[in-house]
Amino acid sequence: MKLSTPSLCLVIALLSVPSPCIAFPVSISPKNGLQRTVSLITPVKNGMVGNNERNLRLHASLRPAAEPLLASGKALARSGELLVDTTTSLEMYGGALSAAGAGVRNAGDCVAQAAASCRFKTAAELVCDELREAGLCLTEASGKLKLAVEEAMVDDAEFAVIVESSIPAMAKCGTSLEAAGAGIMQRIPLVEIGNRLEEAGESLKDLSGTVLKIAEERDETKLSSQRMEFAGSKMIEAGNMLSGTPVEKPKGKGWLKGGL
């Protein structure tokens, strides 16, 4: 095979490229001389796909849960703020119960940030980190509730029992959110991630009932309970989006803003 002078010069130039540099693959054709061939498709080995493709698939799958998860995070953050306001009205501000309310607020912020990250490409790691951070905030808040029980036992044993009844639901919600974030990192099926979000939502709805008992006569407590229950329902909806569970549509004119 004979090469023309320009083609021979190009071959010599490519052979002289230092080893750290990356050169495109070159094919030699008797008719067309030298041709540069660039492959835009990465070969798939043993049926496995690259990280970028997995990230894109995961992003496309997480996006439907973004809207309800964002509403859940905002409502949860507001519920925590109202719980702190409750301790102020009860003249307990600065204690362990206030710290638990602050933990709930921080957890809501993390959930909202996770929902916002669901809308962007290759943001699965951010969603994972924020959900796990939200779970950690609620787990720490459950620890603050245990301390609040010890503080309440000094003056009001009945109030201590009410606070103690909220610990299991708070801890379970934190564990479920942390597990959902860990599942994203481990790339488990989306159905399982959705199920874990649903478990966290159910725990929030259970927790809303015990929060109301803390001070049923206080408006701040009522609003905190309502916001927490709404956060739980929206988190369940987000889980349904991932697990494929049909979401019940409102009947009649309930879809109108504010209802009738």
C-alpha positions in Angstrom: 0.0 0.0 0.0 1.4 3.4 -1.0 0.7 6.6 0.8 0.8 10.1 -0.6 3.3 12.6 0.8 0.7 14.5 2.9 -0.7 11.3 4.3 2.7 10.0 5.2 3.5 13.3 7.0 0.3 12.9 9.0 1.2 9.4 10.0 4.6 10.6 11.2 3.0 13.4 13.1 0.6 11.1 14.9 3.4 8.7 15.8 5.4 11.5 17.3 2.6 12.5 19.8 3.7 12.1 23.4 2.1 9.2 25.3 0.2 11.4 27.9 -1.8 12.9 25.0 -4.9 11.4 23.6 -5.2 10.9 19.9 -8.3 9.9 17.9 -8.3 6.4 16.3 -7.1 6.5 12.7 -8.0 4.1 9.9 -6.1 3.8 6.7 -8.0 3.2 3.5 -6.2 2.5 0.2 -8.8 4.7 -1.7 -9.4 7.5 0.7 -6.1 7.8 2.5 -6.2 8.5 6.2 -9.5 8.9 7.9 -10.2 9.9 11.5 -13.0 7.9 13.0 -14.7 9.0 16.2 -17.1 6.8 18.0 -19.9 8.6 19.8 -21.3 5.5 21.4 -19.5 3.9 24.3 -19.4 0.1 24.0 -21.5 -1.7 26.6 -19.6 -4.5 28.3 -21.4 -7.4 30.0 -24.7 -5.6 29.7 -23.6 -2.7 31.9 -24.1 0.9 31.2 -21.9 3.9 32.1 -22.4 6.2 35.1 -23.6 9.1 32.9 -26.4 6.9 31.4 -27.4 5.7 34.9 -27.5 9.2 36.2 -29.7 10.4 33.3 -32.1 7.5 33.9 -32.3 8.2 37.6 -32.8 11.9 37.0 -35.6 11.2 34.6 -37.2 8.8 37.1 -36.9 11.1 40.1 -38.3 14.2 38.4 -42.1 13.3 38.8 -41.6 13.3 42.6 -40.2 16.8 42.6 -43.4 18.8 43.0 -45.1 16.9 45.8 -41.7 16.5 47.6 -41.2 20.2 47.4 -44.6 20.9 49.0 -43.8 18.4 51.7 -40.5 20.0 52.6 -42.0 23.5 52.8 -44.8 22.3 55.0 -42.5 20.3 57.2 -40.2 23.3 57.7 -43.2 25.5 58.6 -44.4 22.9 61.1 -41.1 22.9 62.8 -41.2 26.7 63.1 -44.7 26.6 64.6 -43.5 24.0 67.1 -40.8 26.3 68.2 -43.5 29.1 68.6 -45.5 26.7 70.7 -42.6 26.3 73.2 -42.4 30.1 73.3 -46.1 30.4 74.3 -45.6 27.6 76.8 -42.6 29.5 78.3 -40.4 26.6 77.3 -38.3 28.3 74.6 -34.7 27.3 74.6 -35.3 23.8 76.0 -35.0 20.4 74.3 -38.5 20.6 72.8 -37.5 23.8 71.0 -34.4 22.1 69.7 -36.6 19.3 68.4 -38.7 21.8 66.6 -35.6 23.4 65.0 -34.6 19.9 63.9 -37.9 19.4 62.2 -37.5 22.8 60.4 -34.1 21.9 59.2 -35.3 18.5 58.0 -38.0 20.3 56.0 -35.4 22.6 54.4 -33.4 19.5 53.3 -36.4 17.8 51.8 -37.3 20.9 49.9 -33.7 21.2 48.6 -33.8 17.5 47.6 -37.0 18.1 45.6 -35.4 21.1 43.8 -32.4 19.0 42.9 -34.8 16.4 41.3 -35.4 18.8 38.5 -31.8 19.0 37.3 -29.7 16.6 35.3 -27.1 14.4 37.1 -28.3 15.7 40.5 -29.0 12.3 42.0 -26.1 12.6 44.4 -27.5 15.9 45.7 -31.0 14.3 46.2 -29.3 11.5 48.1 -27.3 13.8 50.4 -30.3 16.0 51.2 -32.6 13.2 52.0 -30.0 11.6 54.2 -29.4 14.9 55.9 -33.1 15.3 56.5 -33.2 11.9 58.1 -30.3 12.8 60.3 -32.0 16.0 61.4 -35.2 14.0 62.5 -33.1 11.3 64.2 -31.3 14.0 66.2 -34.7 15.6 66.9 -36.0 12.4 68.4 -33.0 12.4 70.7 -33.9 16.0 71.8 -37.4 14.7 72.5 -36.0 12.1 74.9 -34.2 14.9 76.7 -37.4 16.9 76.7 -39.1 14.0 78.5 -36.5 14.1 81.2 -37.0 17.9 81.6 -40.8 17.5 81.8 -40.7 14.8 84.4 -39.5 17.3 86.9 -42.7 19.5 86.7 -45.4 17.7 84.7 -45.4 13.9 84.3 -48.5 13.9 82.1 -46.8 16.3 79.6 -43.7 14.0 79.6 -45.9 11.1 78.6 -47.3 13.0 75.7 -43.9 14.1 74.5 -42.5 10.5 74.9 -45.3 9.2 72.6 -44.0 11.3 69.7 -40.5 9.8 69.8 -41.1 6.5 67.8 -42.8 8.3 64.9 -40.1 10.9 64.7 -37.3 8.3 64.8 -39.0 6.1 62.2 -39.5 9.0 59.8 -35.8 9.9 60.1 -34.8 6.3 59.5 -37.1 6.0 56.4 -35.7 9.2 54.9 -32.1 8.2 55.5 -32.9 4.8 53.9 -34.5 6.5 50.9 -31.3 8.6 50.3 -29.1 5.6 50.8 -31.2 3.7 48.3 -30.5 6.4 45.7 -26.8 6.0 46.3 -27.0 2.2 46.1 -29.2 2.5 43.0 -31.9 0.2 44.2 -35.2 -0.1 42.3 -37.3 3.1 42.3 -40.2 1.2 43.7 -38.3 0.6 46.9 -37.2 4.2 47.2 -40.9 5.2 46.7 -41.9 2.8 49.4 -39.5 4.3 51.9 -40.8 7.8 51.1 -44.3 6.5 51.7 -43.2 5.0 55.1 -41.7 8.4 56.0 -45.0 10.1 55.1 -47.0 7.8 57.2 -44.7 8.4 60.1 -45.2 12.2 59.7 -49.0 11.8 59.7 -48.7 9.7 62.9 -46.4 12.4 64.4 -48.9 15.2 63.6 -51.4 13.6 66.0 -49.0 13.5 68.9 -47.8 17.0 68.2 -51.4 18.3 68.5 -51.6 16.7 72.0 -48.7 18.8 73.2 -51.0 21.9 73.6 -54.3 21.4 71.9 -55.6 24.8 73.0 -52.8 26.7 71.2 -53.2 27.9 67.7 -49.6 27.4 66.9 -49.8 23.8 67.9 -52.9 23.2 65.7 -51.2 24.8 62.7 -48.0 22.8 63.3 -50.0 19.6 63.4 -51.9 20.5 60.2 -48.7 21.4 58.3 -47.1 18.2 59.4 -50.0 16.1 58.3 -50.0 17.9 55.0 -46.3 17.3 54.7 -46.9 13.6 55.3 -49.6 13.3 52.7 -47.4 15.0 50.0 -44.5 12.8 50.9 -46.7 9.8 50.4 -47.7 11.2 47.0 -44.1 11.6 46.1 -43.5 8.0 47.0 -46.5 7.0 44.9 -44.9 8.8 41.9 -41.8 6.7 42.2 -43.5 3.4 43.1 -46.1 3.6 40.4 -49.0 3.6 42.8 -52.1 5.4 41.3 -52.7 8.7 42.9 -56.4 9.3 43.8 -57.7 12.4 42.0 -59.9 14.8 43.9 -63.6 14.4 43.2 -66.2 17.0 42.4 -64.9 20.6 42.7 -62.3 19.8 45.3 -59.6 20.5 42.8 -60.5 24.2 42.8 -58.2 26.4 44.9 -59.8 26.8 48.3 -62.6 24.5 47.5 -66.2 25.7 47.6 
